[in-house]
């Protein structure tokens, strides 16, 4: 079917029909992690949000080139142009090469993303691998008169740019507001204006990450990498640029200015932003004591967590909110999500045990409408919570079928299985999670232990027929029972 996908464009502040510039090809760039610490919840949401978009575009037949970068230089401690580079600081404190720090946390990020069912992007460029492209970008902006050199650093001339273009169009602010809200920091003296941002920073002697440039040794400003690498891999004009809402200003605002100042027009067609995550109603932060890494969620090893939450529970929880709404993490909410996910996965398993009847009450009219409703929700700016609510309604039907309260035709049953495969696994990217079924596994083993205890009692009472029956029936089900000197052992041969 032809899918008319509408997505909310932060730039125009409206839902727009998605029309790729060069169908069937789609170019998509998402700001990736700064690799100086363990991945946490704040990393999970954009990764999962744009994973859904990536999956859905591919499902609709597009050939998607998905670029998600690794920021391994230039991200200073403050979102202004001062402070120490976060990776360099970690390296200095731990006496490591900066690249050791970046590599270590990049691998940790990859493992966490894989656990969350996030597909790897098509290209994952590192900022440090694209210093030349960033220097070229700075040269172009300088040549076009929108930047100036000051004490070996290059700054973007925001006021000059704003005379011909509008700085602040993405975040919907005007320059005067930006000027009034700019913090005065020590060392801004080399800028012509407080709001100017660094394109290239002169490296101080103690700086351990520095490269030669036409302006001496230094390192790129944080905003240049995404403009330079987006253009390198997706071209001067591409479809989608995404990231968390916290990146709208200044990062993406600066990216727009850099693109226009260098090439004369905008690079990106649709800007998309996911909303933020709070924990018990509070922003997540190291100083607030509610900073929880993904690994701590997966192991339950944090004082704020009642229990471990599987990666799929985290994914499902994030998908139960629309990506533009805030999400608040609490133990209660996560437990509810785990139950919801189990309900969905149980229903999918039950589907295989249902037998169809020729004149079943549930027919293809039902499944066609279910499929349409799920697509309709996805096409409405990736409304995953609505897709999930439609799947839950279908779970109710599956339970009725299991309890023989209703019947289904063979083709409707096949279609129902296909719908769950498409939406639960292919598009929402869920999977049957071993961790999520732990309680059930424990219950199964306790039941087997109980049977074997009864068998031991029977043997003690010389009731050979009961003891043989238990052993033979378990063996027929695939269980291997062994009597050893230390007692009875069993395992399931699959
Ligand atoms: Zn970026």
Tab-separated table of C-alpha atoms and ligand atoms in Angstrom:
chain	number	residue	atom	x	y	z
A	1	UNK	CA	0.000	0.000	0.000
A	2	UNK	CA	1.070	3.581	-0.564
A	3	UNK	CA	1.886	5.129	2.763
A	4	UNK	CA	1.455	8.856	3.240
A	5	UNK	CA	3.779	9.530	6.143
A	6	UNK	CA	3.378	12.818	7.978
A	7	UNK	CA	6.197	14.010	10.221
A	8	UNK	CA	6.439	17.029	12.457
A	9	UNK	CA	9.057	19.455	11.170
A	10	UNK	CA	10.562	21.524	13.988
A	11	UNK	CA	11.517	24.198	11.456
A	12	UNK	CA	7.996	24.851	10.147
A	13	UNK	CA	6.286	23.760	13.360
A	14	UNK	CA	3.741	21.721	11.400
A	15	UNK	CA	3.170	18.122	10.446
A	16	UNK	CA	4.266	17.779	6.829
A	17	UNK	CA	3.819	15.047	4.244
A	18	UNK	CA	7.195	13.349	3.919
A	19	UNK	CA	8.495	13.715	0.369
A	20	UNK	CA	12.094	12.605	-0.149
A	21	UNK	CA	14.272	14.863	-2.312
A	22	UNK	CA	15.526	11.881	-4.291
A	23	UNK	CA	13.138	8.929	-3.824
A	24	UNK	CA	13.614	6.027	-3.300
A	25	UNK	CA	16.765	7.293	-1.595
A	26	UNK	CA	16.439	8.944	1.786
A	27	UNK	CA	19.264	10.687	3.640
A	28	UNK	CA	18.980	10.870	7.397
A	29	UNK	CA	21.438	12.321	9.920
A	30	UNK	CA	21.077	11.980	13.691
A	31	UNK	CA	23.395	13.472	16.300
A	32	UNK	CA	25.044	10.593	18.116
A	33	UNK	CA	26.689	10.351	21.524
A	34	UNK	CA	29.620	12.258	22.980
A	35	UNK	CA	31.723	9.330	24.115
A	36	UNK	CA	33.140	10.256	27.507
A	37	UNK	CA	30.848	8.295	29.847
A	38	UNK	CA	28.600	5.258	30.115
A	39	UNK	CA	25.459	5.343	27.964
A	40	UNK	CA	22.366	6.309	29.966
A	41	UNK	CA	18.649	6.792	29.437
A	42	UNK	CA	19.221	10.082	27.657
A	43	UNK	CA	21.035	8.130	24.937
A	44	UNK	CA	18.302	5.519	24.633
A	45	UNK	CA	15.480	7.827	23.592
A	46	UNK	CA	16.898	9.475	20.441
A	47	UNK	CA	18.480	6.165	19.393
A	48	UNK	CA	15.129	4.345	19.693
A	49	UNK	CA	13.084	7.194	18.189
A	50	UNK	CA	15.185	7.387	15.044
A	51	UNK	CA	15.506	3.603	14.909
A	52	UNK	CA	11.712	3.526	14.511
A	53	UNK	CA	11.907	6.095	11.712
A	54	UNK	CA	14.786	4.183	10.036
A	55	UNK	CA	12.840	0.903	10.244
A	56	UNK	CA	9.595	2.437	9.044
A	57	UNK	CA	11.146	4.203	6.061
A	58	UNK	CA	12.819	0.942	5.034
A	59	UNK	CA	9.529	-0.888	5.548
A	60	UNK	CA	7.964	1.584	3.115
A	61	UNK	CA	10.516	0.637	0.486
A	62	UNK	CA	12.953	3.545	0.775
A	63	UNK	CA	16.683	3.042	0.511
A	64	UNK	CA	17.816	4.859	3.607
A	65	UNK	CA	21.344	6.079	4.276
A	66	UNK	CA	21.353	6.654	8.009
A	67	UNK	CA	24.332	8.591	9.377
A	68	UNK	CA	24.783	8.806	13.156
A	69	UNK	CA	28.006	10.395	14.328
A	70	UNK	CA	30.328	9.837	17.266
A	71	UNK	CA	31.426	13.082	18.939
A	72	UNK	CA	34.959	12.424	20.122
A	73	UNK	CA	36.332	15.966	20.201
A	74	UNK	CA	35.213	19.533	20.606
A	75	UNK	CA	32.394	19.021	23.075
A	76	UNK	CA	33.342	21.382	25.872
A	77	UNK	CA	32.065	21.162	29.412
A	78	UNK	CA	29.791	24.138	28.982
A	79	UNK	CA	27.611	24.562	25.954
A	80	UNK	CA	29.473	27.778	25.337
A	81	UNK	CA	32.946	27.922	23.896
A	82	UNK	CA	34.766	27.686	27.186
A	83	UNK	CA	35.717	24.849	29.500
A	84	UNK	CA	37.713	21.729	28.914
A	85	UNK	CA	36.935	19.137	26.261
A	86	UNK	CA	34.946	16.385	28.034
A	87	UNK	CA	36.935	13.550	26.482
A	88	UNK	CA	40.281	15.243	27.056
A	89	UNK	CA	39.352	15.836	30.688
A	90	UNK	CA	38.445	12.180	31.249
A	91	UNK	CA	41.688	11.140	29.539
A	92	UNK	CA	43.728	13.499	31.695
A	93	UNK	CA	42.099	12.312	34.925
A	94	UNK	CA	42.504	8.624	34.082
A	95	UNK	CA	45.892	9.002	32.370
A	96	UNK	CA	44.651	7.546	29.113
A	97	UNK	CA	44.987	8.496	25.466
A	98	UNK	CA	41.838	10.463	24.504
A	99	UNK	CA	41.231	7.821	21.829
A	100	UNK	CA	41.250	5.101	24.496
A	101	UNK	CA	38.458	6.919	26.291
A	102	UNK	CA	36.486	7.422	23.070
A	103	UNK	CA	36.954	3.827	21.940
A	104	UNK	CA	35.974	2.387	25.326
A	105	UNK	CA	32.723	4.336	25.558
A	106	UNK	CA	31.900	3.852	21.880
A	107	UNK	CA	31.982	0.088	22.440
A	108	UNK	CA	29.864	0.425	25.591
A	109	UNK	CA	27.373	2.495	23.580
A	110	UNK	CA	27.242	-0.096	20.789
A	111	UNK	CA	26.576	-2.925	23.254
A	112	UNK	CA	23.783	-1.012	24.952
A	113	UNK	CA	22.187	-0.081	21.614
A	114	UNK	CA	22.305	-3.680	20.428
A	115	UNK	CA	20.622	-4.811	23.647
A	116	UNK	CA	17.896	-2.198	23.055
A	117	UNK	CA	17.278	-3.576	19.556
A	118	UNK	CA	18.561	-0.407	17.864
A	119	UNK	CA	19.803	-1.191	14.358
A	120	UNK	CA	23.292	0.091	13.543
A	121	UNK	CA	23.302	3.145	11.265
A	122	UNK	CA	24.616	2.902	7.696
A	123	UNK	CA	27.608	5.123	8.507
A	124	UNK	CA	28.964	6.092	11.918
A	125	UNK	CA	31.576	8.807	11.307
A	126	UNK	CA	33.872	10.112	14.044
A	127	UNK	CA	34.495	13.845	14.388
A	128	UNK	CA	38.257	13.234	14.758
A	129	UNK	CA	38.249	11.369	11.445
A	130	UNK	CA	36.863	14.475	9.672
A	131	UNK	CA	39.096	17.336	10.807
A	132	UNK	CA	39.980	18.181	7.180
A	133	UNK	CA	36.307	18.473	6.175
A	134	UNK	CA	35.643	20.701	9.180
A	135	UNK	CA	38.600	22.959	8.327
A	136	UNK	CA	37.256	23.227	4.754
A	137	UNK	CA	33.847	24.254	6.093
A	138	UNK	CA	35.417	26.944	8.292
A	139	UNK	CA	37.419	28.231	5.298
A	140	UNK	CA	34.234	28.564	3.204
A	141	UNK	CA	32.428	30.478	5.953
A	142	UNK	CA	35.441	32.772	6.356
A	143	UNK	CA	35.624	33.328	2.589
A	144	UNK	CA	31.927	34.273	2.529
A	145	UNK	CA	32.525	36.861	5.254
A	146	UNK	CA	30.466	35.244	8.016
A	147	UNK	CA	33.369	34.471	10.329
A	148	UNK	CA	36.449	36.182	11.704
A	149	UNK	CA	39.763	35.212	13.242
A	150	UNK	CA	40.582	36.317	16.748
A	151	UNK	CA	43.671	35.219	18.696
A	152	UNK	CA	44.062	32.040	16.636
A	153	UNK	CA	40.396	31.019	16.987
A	154	UNK	CA	37.681	31.409	14.344
A	155	UNK	CA	34.238	32.628	15.388
A	156	UNK	CA	30.959	32.694	13.510
A	157	UNK	CA	29.707	36.281	13.128
A	158	UNK	CA	26.098	35.851	14.239
A	159	UNK	CA	25.115	39.513	13.927
A	160	UNK	CA	26.455	39.768	10.371
A	161	UNK	CA	24.643	36.541	9.433
A	162	UNK	CA	21.436	37.824	10.958
A	163	UNK	CA	21.490	40.870	8.672
A	164	UNK	CA	20.869	38.643	5.636
A	165	UNK	CA	19.336	35.549	7.192
A	166	UNK	CA	17.454	34.677	10.302
A	167	UNK	CA	19.481	33.296	13.186
A	168	UNK	CA	17.032	31.615	15.569
A	169	UNK	CA	14.494	30.311	13.027
A	170	UNK	CA	14.664	26.721	14.293
A	171	UNK	CA	14.348	27.513	17.992
A	172	UNK	CA	11.961	30.373	17.166
A	173	UNK	CA	13.910	33.044	19.015
A	174	UNK	CA	15.020	36.419	17.813
A	175	UNK	CA	18.570	37.586	18.039
A	176	UNK	CA	17.855	40.127	20.751
A	177	UNK	CA	16.452	37.403	23.040
A	178	UNK	CA	19.483	35.275	22.365
A	179	UNK	CA	21.781	38.183	23.196
A	180	UNK	CA	19.877	38.946	26.410
A	181	UNK	CA	19.975	35.321	27.509
A	182	UNK	CA	23.644	34.744	26.749
A	183	UNK	CA	25.744	34.169	29.777
A	184	UNK	CA	28.812	36.323	30.165
A	185	UNK	CA	31.731	34.026	30.649
A	186	UNK	CA	35.347	34.675	31.315
A	187	UNK	CA	37.385	34.669	28.162
A	188	UNK	CA	34.659	35.821	25.761
A	189	UNK	CA	36.790	38.900	25.182
A	190	UNK	CA	38.129	37.563	21.912
A	191	UNK	CA	34.603	37.385	20.440
A	192	UNK	CA	33.098	40.436	18.767
A	193	UNK	CA	29.754	39.550	20.254
A	194	UNK	CA	28.699	37.264	23.086
A	195	UNK	CA	26.433	35.222	20.814
A	196	UNK	CA	29.199	34.388	18.319
A	197	UNK	CA	30.169	30.720	18.472
A	198	UNK	CA	33.495	29.025	17.831
A	199	UNK	CA	34.101	27.271	14.529
A	200	UNK	CA	37.722	26.554	15.397
A	201	UNK	CA	39.391	26.976	18.758
A	202	UNK	CA	43.052	27.669	19.300
A	203	UNK	CA	44.511	24.860	21.415
A	204	UNK	CA	46.019	25.947	24.661
A	205	UNK	CA	49.439	24.391	25.389
A	206	UNK	CA	47.967	21.891	27.887
A	207	UNK	CA	45.391	20.708	25.319
A	208	UNK	CA	46.014	17.083	24.370
A	209	UNK	CA	43.697	16.942	21.331
A	210	UNK	CA	44.930	19.334	18.650
A	211	UNK	CA	45.424	19.455	14.920
A	212	UNK	CA	47.288	21.792	12.541
A	213	UNK	CA	45.160	24.255	10.587
A	214	UNK	CA	45.699	27.434	8.514
A	215	UNK	CA	45.195	29.294	11.816
A	216	UNK	CA	47.659	27.321	13.871
A	217	UNK	CA	47.127	24.319	16.171
A	218	UNK	CA	43.615	23.896	17.438
A	219	UNK	CA	40.453	21.830	17.370
A	220	UNK	CA	37.013	22.213	15.766
A	221	UNK	CA	34.015	23.728	17.539
A	222	UNK	CA	31.313	21.193	18.405
A	223	UNK	CA	28.770	22.396	15.811
A	224	UNK	CA	31.006	22.038	12.756
A	225	UNK	CA	31.252	18.249	12.761
A	226	UNK	CA	27.598	17.536	11.965
A	227	UNK	CA	27.463	20.085	9.133
A	228	UNK	CA	30.730	18.806	7.637
A	229	UNK	CA	29.946	15.105	7.955
A	230	UNK	CA	26.276	15.431	6.993
A	231	UNK	CA	27.346	17.134	3.774
A	232	UNK	CA	30.129	14.642	3.088
A	233	UNK	CA	27.913	11.562	3.323
A	234	UNK	CA	24.454	12.880	2.397
A	235	UNK	CA	25.176	15.778	0.044
A	236	UNK	CA	24.463	19.529	0.093
A	237	UNK	CA	20.752	18.859	0.526
A	238	UNK	CA	19.320	15.923	2.394
A	239	UNK	CA	16.006	14.866	3.905
A	240	UNK	CA	16.077	14.454	7.670
A	241	UNK	CA	18.215	15.730	10.518
A	242	UNK	CA	17.288	14.613	14.012
A	243	UNK	CA	18.287	14.536	17.628
A	244	UNK	CA	17.068	15.348	21.105
A	245	UNK	CA	15.127	18.537	21.766
A	246	UNK	CA	18.014	19.824	23.870
A	247	UNK	CA	20.030	20.091	20.656
A	248	UNK	CA	17.651	22.538	18.942
A	249	UNK	CA	19.523	25.426	20.509
A	250	UNK	CA	22.328	26.115	20.111
A	251	UNK	CA	23.625	23.041	18.251
A	252	UNK	CA	21.135	22.725	15.398
A	253	UNK	CA	20.536	26.455	15.159
A	254	UNK	CA	24.275	26.840	14.616
A	255	UNK	CA	24.275	24.022	12.072
A	256	UNK	CA	21.657	25.837	9.984
A	257	UNK	CA	23.705	29.049	10.144
A	258	UNK	CA	26.887	27.198	9.129
A	259	UNK	CA	25.184	25.514	6.179
A	260	UNK	CA	23.647	28.742	4.874
A	261	UNK	CA	26.838	30.743	5.481
A	262	UNK	CA	28.938	28.197	3.573
A	263	UNK	CA	26.760	27.011	0.685
A	264	UNK	CA	24.173	29.789	0.444
A	265	UNK	CA	21.114	27.711	1.279
A	266	UNK	CA	19.846	25.235	3.825
A	267	UNK	CA	21.028	21.680	3.870
A	268	UNK	CA	18.197	19.947	5.715
A	269	UNK	CA	14.577	19.510	4.644
A	270	UNK	CA	12.953	18.078	7.796
A	271	UNK	CA	14.234	18.718	11.322
A	272	UNK	CA	12.945	16.193	13.878
A	273	UNK	CA	13.419	16.220	17.649
A	274	UNK	CA	12.488	13.799	20.395
A	275	UNK	CA	11.429	15.113	23.778
A	276	UNK	CA	13.397	14.523	26.954
A	277	UNK	CA	13.291	11.953	29.752
A	278	UNK	CA	12.723	12.745	33.387
A	279	UNK	CA	13.143	10.457	36.394
A	280	UNK	CA	10.398	10.730	39.017
A	281	UNK	CA	9.526	14.104	37.524
A	282	UNK	CA	13.074	15.447	37.717
A	283	UNK	CA	15.655	16.089	35.077
A	284	UNK	CA	18.341	13.427	35.113
A	285	UNK	CA	21.651	14.717	36.422
A	286	UNK	CA	24.750	13.535	38.213
A	287	UNK	CA	24.249	16.121	40.980
A	288	UNK	CA	20.616	15.035	41.537
A	289	UNK	CA	21.596	11.452	42.412
A	290	UNK	CA	19.172	10.079	39.820
A	291	UNK	CA	21.691	9.520	37.068
A	292	UNK	CA	21.126	5.917	36.003
A	293	UNK	CA	23.149	4.248	33.254
A	294	UNK	CA	21.585	1.710	30.900
A	295	UNK	CA	23.709	-1.032	32.409
A	296	UNK	CA	22.362	-0.166	35.857
A	297	UNK	CA	18.822	-0.496	34.473
A	298	UNK	CA	19.656	-3.866	32.918
A	299	UNK	CA	21.207	-5.202	36.151
A	300	UNK	CA	19.042	-3.358	38.692
A	301	UNK	CA	22.247	-2.196	40.371
A	302	UNK	CA	21.202	1.303	41.497
A	303	UNK	CA	19.628	2.431	44.753
A	304	UNK	CA	16.684	4.047	42.944
A	305	UNK	CA	15.749	0.819	41.155
A	306	UNK	CA	13.491	-1.827	42.743
A	307	UNK	CA	14.600	-4.469	40.263
A	308	UNK	CA	16.410	-5.036	36.970
A	309	UNK	CA	14.558	-3.961	33.836
A	310	UNK	CA	15.321	-5.785	30.616
A	311	UNK	CA	16.418	-3.805	27.546
A	312	UNK	CA	13.116	-4.687	25.844
A	313	UNK	CA	11.147	-3.331	28.816
A	314	UNK	CA	13.059	-0.049	28.452
A	315	UNK	CA	12.420	0.003	24.709
A	316	UNK	CA	8.729	-0.791	25.126
A	317	UNK	CA	8.391	1.864	27.801
A	318	UNK	CA	9.909	4.518	25.521
A	319	UNK	CA	7.617	3.460	22.665
A	320	UNK	CA	4.537	3.722	24.881
A	321	UNK	CA	4.937	7.501	24.713
A	322	UNK	CA	4.903	9.561	21.541
A	323	UNK	CA	8.457	10.706	20.794
A	324	UNK	CA	7.476	14.397	21.110
A	325	UNK	CA	5.991	13.906	24.614
A	326	UNK	CA	8.054	13.819	27.765
A	327	UNK	CA	8.618	10.461	29.391
A	328	UNK	CA	8.918	10.054	33.126
A	329	UNK	CA	10.730	7.003	34.422
A	330	UNK	CA	9.617	5.450	37.707
A	331	UNK	CA	9.705	1.920	39.035
A	332	UNK	CA	5.892	1.733	38.868
A	333	UNK	CA	5.801	2.826	35.231
A	334	UNK	CA	8.558	0.388	34.244
A	335	UNK	CA	6.840	-2.517	35.991
A	336	UNK	CA	3.622	-1.687	34.153
A	337	UNK	CA	5.568	-1.691	30.887
A	338	UNK	CA	7.138	-5.057	31.649
A	339	UNK	CA	3.655	-6.501	32.249
A	340	UNK	CA	2.355	-4.921	29.050
A	341	UNK	CA	5.233	-6.316	27.015
A	342	UNK	CA	4.701	-9.788	28.520
A	343	UNK	CA	1.006	-9.598	27.611
A	344	UNK	CA	1.891	-8.732	24.028
A	345	UNK	CA	4.547	-11.452	23.717
A	346	UNK	CA	2.275	-14.073	25.307
A	347	UNK	CA	-0.462	-13.264	22.809
A	348	UNK	CA	2.005	-13.629	19.932
A	349	UNK	CA	3.022	-17.065	21.251
A	350	UNK	CA	-0.618	-18.077	21.668
A	351	UNK	CA	-1.223	-17.260	18.001
A	352	UNK	CA	0.681	-20.440	17.064
A	353	UNK	CA	-1.648	-22.624	19.143
A	354	UNK	CA	-4.903	-21.299	17.711
A	355	UNK	CA	-6.690	-23.364	15.117
A	356	UNK	CA	-8.824	-21.681	12.491
A	357	UNK	CA	-12.313	-22.631	11.375
A	358	UNK	CA	-13.705	-22.132	7.887
A	359	UNK	CA	-16.685	-20.059	8.992
A	360	UNK	CA	-14.915	-18.239	11.811
A	361	UNK	CA	-16.500	-15.133	13.307
A	362	UNK	CA	-13.298	-13.135	12.908
A	363	UNK	CA	-12.558	-12.697	9.239
A	364	UNK	CA	-10.403	-10.600	6.952
A	365	UNK	CA	-12.566	-7.520	7.416
A	366	UNK	CA	-11.295	-7.396	11.003
A	367	UNK	CA	-7.620	-7.907	10.137
A	368	UNK	CA	-7.752	-5.422	7.248
A	369	UNK	CA	-9.116	-2.770	9.574
A	370	UNK	CA	-6.500	-3.610	12.238
A	371	UNK	CA	-3.695	-3.291	9.688
A	372	UNK	CA	-5.064	0.036	8.394
A	373	UNK	CA	-5.360	1.441	11.907
A	374	UNK	CA	-1.756	0.495	12.718
A	375	UNK	CA	-0.475	2.136	9.513
A	376	UNK	CA	-2.621	5.181	10.140
A	377	UNK	CA	-0.981	5.630	13.552
A	378	UNK	CA	2.546	5.189	12.184
A	379	UNK	CA	1.809	7.640	9.378
A	380	UNK	CA	0.659	10.202	11.918
A	381	UNK	CA	4.160	11.278	12.974
A	382	UNK	CA	5.184	7.796	14.174
A	383	UNK	CA	2.482	7.460	16.807
A	384	UNK	CA	3.797	4.281	18.418
A	385	UNK	CA	1.590	4.416	21.567
A	386	UNK	CA	-1.490	4.231	19.346
A	387	UNK	CA	-0.009	1.299	17.386
A	388	UNK	CA	0.583	-0.467	20.706
A	389	UNK	CA	-2.989	0.201	21.852
A	390	UNK	CA	-4.327	-1.372	18.614
A	391	UNK	CA	-2.083	-4.406	19.165
A	392	UNK	CA	-3.366	-4.674	22.754
A	393	UNK	CA	-6.943	-4.725	21.474
A	394	UNK	CA	-5.950	-7.539	19.147
A	395	UNK	CA	-4.379	-9.382	22.126
A	396	UNK	CA	-7.826	-9.355	23.704
A	397	UNK	CA	-9.210	-11.118	20.600
A	398	UNK	CA	-6.330	-13.623	20.717
A	399	UNK	CA	-7.154	-14.415	24.348
A	400	UNK	CA	-10.795	-14.978	23.396
A	401	UNK	CA	-9.683	-17.290	20.589
A	402	UNK	CA	-7.461	-19.221	23.009
A	403	UNK	CA	-10.392	-19.588	25.416
A	404	UNK	CA	-12.595	-20.650	22.499
A	405	UNK	CA	-14.989	-17.778	23.081
A	406	UNK	CA	-14.789	-16.890	19.410
A	407	UNK	CA	-13.459	-18.344	16.132
A	408	UNK	CA	-11.326	-17.139	13.231
A	409	UNK	CA	-11.053	-18.005	9.527
A	410	UNK	CA	-7.752	-19.497	8.226
A	411	UNK	CA	-6.822	-16.478	6.093
A	412	UNK	CA	-7.643	-14.029	8.914
A	413	UNK	CA	-5.447	-16.064	11.277
A	414	UNK	CA	-2.533	-15.900	8.832
A	415	UNK	CA	-3.078	-12.176	8.396
A	416	UNK	CA	-3.201	-11.637	12.166
A	417	UNK	CA	0.171	-13.414	12.516
A	418	UNK	CA	1.602	-11.251	9.711
A	419	UNK	CA	0.358	-8.026	11.337
A	420	UNK	CA	2.003	-8.902	14.661
A	421	UNK	CA	5.232	-9.821	12.872
A	422	UNK	CA	5.243	-6.537	10.917
A	423	UNK	CA	4.323	-4.114	13.672
A	424	UNK	CA	5.746	-5.741	16.831
A	425	UNK	CA	9.011	-7.029	15.437
A	426	UNK	CA	9.850	-5.331	12.117
A	427	UNK	CA	8.629	-1.791	12.860
A	428	UNK	CA	8.610	-1.437	16.654
A	429	UNK	CA	11.761	-3.594	16.792
A	430	UNK	CA	10.642	-5.630	19.811
A	431	UNK	CA	11.856	-9.162	20.363
A	432	UNK	CA	11.036	-12.044	22.648
A	433	UNK	CA	13.261	-11.242	25.564
A	434	UNK	CA	14.818	-14.048	27.589
A	435	UNK	CA	15.178	-11.656	30.525
A	436	UNK	CA	11.538	-10.660	30.373
A	437	UNK	CA	10.451	-14.272	30.837
A	438	UNK	CA	12.669	-15.028	33.769
A	439	UNK	CA	9.802	-15.405	36.225
A	440	UNK	CA	8.160	-17.941	33.978
A	441	UNK	CA	11.424	-19.873	33.560
A	442	UNK	CA	11.740	-20.040	37.331
A	443	UNK	CA	8.156	-21.296	37.653
A	444	UNK	CA	8.808	-23.997	35.017
A	445	UNK	CA	11.885	-25.295	36.804
A	446	UNK	CA	10.110	-25.341	40.138
A	447	UNK	CA	7.337	-27.446	38.579
A	448	UNK	CA	9.879	-29.951	37.223
A	449	UNK	CA	11.629	-30.100	40.605
A	450	UNK	CA	8.269	-30.811	42.227
A	451	UNK	CA	7.560	-33.692	39.822
A	452	UNK	CA	10.969	-35.187	40.525
A	453	UNK	CA	10.385	-34.901	44.259
A	454	UNK	CA	7.136	-36.863	43.862
A	455	UNK	CA	9.102	-39.437	41.859
A	456	UNK	CA	11.662	-39.789	44.658
A	457	UNK	CA	8.833	-40.337	47.142
A	458	UNK	CA	7.274	-42.950	44.875
A	459	UNK	CA	10.622	-44.755	44.635
A	460	UNK	CA	10.986	-44.683	48.393
A	461	UNK	CA	7.518	-46.248	48.633
A	462	UNK	CA	8.488	-48.804	45.944
A	463	UNK	CA	5.714	-47.397	43.729
A	464	UNK	CA	7.665	-48.188	40.555
A	465	UNK	CA	4.826	-47.519	38.149
A	466	UNK	CA	4.492	-43.875	39.283
A	467	UNK	CA	8.238	-43.242	39.344
A	468	UNK	CA	8.724	-44.773	35.860
A	469	UNK	CA	5.781	-42.879	34.482
A	470	UNK	CA	7.153	-39.497	35.617
A	471	UNK	CA	10.587	-40.288	34.202
A	472	UNK	CA	9.257	-41.591	30.861
A	473	UNK	CA	6.808	-38.769	30.313
A	474	UNK	CA	9.438	-36.126	31.101
A	475	UNK	CA	11.827	-37.884	28.759
A	476	UNK	CA	9.173	-37.871	26.013
A	477	UNK	CA	8.925	-34.066	26.485
A	478	UNK	CA	12.682	-33.736	25.994
A	479	UNK	CA	13.873	-33.683	29.601
A	480	UNK	CA	16.923	-35.738	30.437
A	481	UNK	CA	16.688	-36.991	34.029
A	482	UNK	CA	19.775	-38.461	35.702
A	483	UNK	CA	20.058	-40.125	39.089
A	484	UNK	CA	23.413	-39.293	40.596
A	485	UNK	CA	24.976	-39.909	43.985
A	486	UNK	CA	24.202	-36.302	44.949
A	487	UNK	CA	20.566	-36.477	43.916
A	488	UNK	CA	18.559	-36.080	40.731
A	489	UNK	CA	19.628	-33.702	37.961
A	490	UNK	CA	17.676	-32.737	34.898
A	491	UNK	CA	18.070	-30.657	31.784
A	492	UNK	CA	15.946	-29.872	28.772
A	493	UNK	CA	17.463	-31.111	25.504
A	494	UNK	CA	16.262	-28.750	22.801
B	1	LIG	ZN1	25.130	17.150	15.889
